[in-house]
Short mmCIF file of C-alpha atoms in Angstrom, two decimals:
data_model
loop_
_atom_site.label_atom_id
_atom_site.label_comp_id
_atom_site.label_asym_id
_atom_site.label_seq_id
_atom_site.Cartn_x
_atom_site.Cartn_y
_atom_site.Cartn_z
CA ALA A 1 80.12 97.33 97.21
CA GLY A 2 79.74 93.85 98.69
CA ARG A 3 79.96 92.12 95.32
CA ARG A 4 82.99 94.18 94.31
CA ILE A 5 84.89 93.62 97.54
CA ALA A 6 84.00 89.91 97.80
CA ALA A 7 84.75 89.17 94.13
CA GLY A 8 86.93 86.07 93.89
CA ALA A 9 86.77 85.37 97.62
CA PRO A 10 84.89 82.40 99.08
CA VAL A 11 82.50 84.62 101.05
CA VAL A 12 78.75 85.13 101.22
CA VAL A 13 77.60 88.70 101.87
CA ARG A 14 74.00 89.16 103.02
CA VAL A 15 72.41 92.62 103.13
CA THR A 16 69.23 93.51 105.02
CA VAL A 17 67.57 96.92 105.10
CA GLY A 18 64.93 97.69 107.72
CA GLY A 19 62.69 100.64 108.37
CA THR A 20 61.88 103.28 105.78
CA ALA A 21 64.98 104.16 103.77
CA ARG A 22 65.59 107.88 103.24
CA ARG A 23 68.34 110.38 102.51
CA LEU A 24 70.51 111.27 105.46
CA ARG A 25 71.59 114.73 106.51
CA ARG A 26 74.83 116.21 105.19
CA ASP A 27 76.95 113.50 103.58
CA GLY A 28 75.67 110.77 105.90
CA GLY A 29 74.84 108.35 103.07
CA GLN A 30 78.36 108.54 101.65
CA GLN A 31 79.94 108.12 105.08
CA ILE A 32 77.79 105.08 105.89
CA LEU A 33 78.77 103.60 102.52
CA ARG A 34 82.48 104.15 103.26
CA ILE A 35 82.14 102.58 106.72
CA THR A 36 80.40 99.59 105.12
CA GLU A 37 83.11 99.22 102.49
CA GLN A 38 85.89 99.33 105.09
CA ALA A 39 84.12 96.78 107.29
CA LEU A 40 83.71 94.46 104.29
CA VAL A 41 87.37 94.84 103.30
CA ASN A 42 88.45 94.06 106.86
CA ALA A 43 86.19 90.99 107.05
CA VAL A 44 87.24 89.55 103.68
CA ARG A 45 90.93 90.48 103.46
CA HIS A 46 92.02 90.56 107.08
CA GLY A 47 89.50 88.31 108.81
CA SER A 48 89.17 85.61 106.13
CA ALA A 49 85.42 85.54 106.80
CA SER A 50 83.23 83.14 104.85
CA GLU A 51 80.01 84.94 105.85
CA VAL A 52 79.31 88.64 106.37
CA ASP A 53 75.98 90.15 107.35
CA VAL A 54 75.28 93.82 106.67
CA VAL A 55 72.20 95.29 108.31
CA LEU A 56 71.10 98.87 107.70
CA HIS A 57 68.16 99.96 109.83
CA PHE A 58 66.38 103.30 109.55
CA ASP A 59 64.28 104.61 112.41
CA ARG A 60 62.84 108.02 113.14
CA HIS A 61 65.97 109.53 114.65
CA ALA A 62 68.91 107.52 113.39
CA VAL A 63 70.26 105.03 110.93
CA ARG A 64 72.18 102.06 112.33
CA LEU A 65 74.68 100.01 110.36
CA THR A 66 75.77 96.66 111.73
CA VAL A 67 78.35 94.48 109.97
CA THR A 68 79.13 91.08 111.50
CA ASP A 69 81.41 88.37 110.21
CA ASN A 70 82.50 84.86 111.12
CA GLY A 71 86.16 85.58 110.45
CA ARG A 72 89.11 84.97 112.70
CA GLY A 73 88.62 88.10 114.83
CA PHE A 74 91.55 89.69 116.64
CA ASP A 75 92.88 90.89 119.96
CA GLN A 76 92.22 94.63 120.01
CA THR A 77 95.20 95.24 122.27
CA GLN A 78 97.54 93.85 119.59
CA ILE A 79 96.67 96.32 116.81
CA SER A 80 99.72 98.20 115.60
CA GLY A 81 99.31 101.92 114.98
CA GLU A 82 101.25 101.46 111.75
CA SER A 83 98.96 98.95 110.09
CA ASN A 84 96.44 99.75 107.36
CA PHE A 85 93.95 97.65 109.33
CA HIS A 86 94.31 100.00 112.30
CA TYR A 87 93.81 103.05 110.09
CA GLY A 88 90.65 101.51 108.65
CA LEU A 89 89.20 101.09 112.14
CA VAL A 90 90.13 104.66 113.06
CA SER A 91 88.60 105.92 109.81
CA MET A 92 85.29 104.14 110.47
CA ARG A 93 85.09 105.63 113.97
CA GLU A 94 85.96 109.13 112.72
CA ARG A 95 83.36 108.98 109.95
CA ALA A 96 80.58 108.09 112.40
CA GLU A 97 81.66 110.69 114.95
CA GLU A 98 81.91 113.46 112.30
CA LEU A 99 78.19 112.94 111.73
CA GLY A 100 77.43 113.16 115.45
CA GLY A 101 77.09 109.41 115.76
CA ARG A 102 78.89 106.59 117.49
CA PHE A 103 80.95 103.58 116.49
CA THR A 104 81.47 100.34 118.39
CA LEU A 105 83.66 97.34 117.68
CA ARG A 106 83.33 93.87 119.20
CA THR A 107 85.84 91.17 118.40
CA GLU A 108 88.05 88.51 119.87
CA PRO A 109 90.39 85.94 118.36
CA GLY A 110 88.52 83.06 116.74
CA ARG A 111 85.11 84.68 117.25
CA GLY A 112 84.66 87.04 114.30
CA THR A 113 84.08 90.76 114.38
CA ALA A 114 81.05 93.05 114.63
CA ILE A 115 80.96 96.78 114.06
CA GLU A 116 78.06 99.10 114.63
CA ALA A 117 77.78 102.69 113.48
CA SER A 118 74.75 104.75 114.43
CA VAL A 119 74.29 108.26 113.05
CA PRO A 120 71.48 110.80 113.34
CA ALA A 121 68.99 110.64 110.46
#
């Protein structure tokens, strides 16, 4: 997904997997993949990031996805409800919560963006 989304863009995507990888309950694997794809699209297309780090960590009770970038970041209070960017953020949160997990977003203008999704394993 990272190679496909970053194709043609001047961006380096690094992926790290920790813990013992395993299948997730229900459609957890597909939902984590979709959250990852949306985070990458946001970083490359909207944030103009030159570096993105994707970390997937499996522990006994949960899997945690963290995507951080060095892009331009944004003021969360300025997101329009009509923008595709806004819908992507809502979609990521909904996907994590549908699995009984949580989603957090940290960003500010000029400081990049970090998302974390943690779902039960």
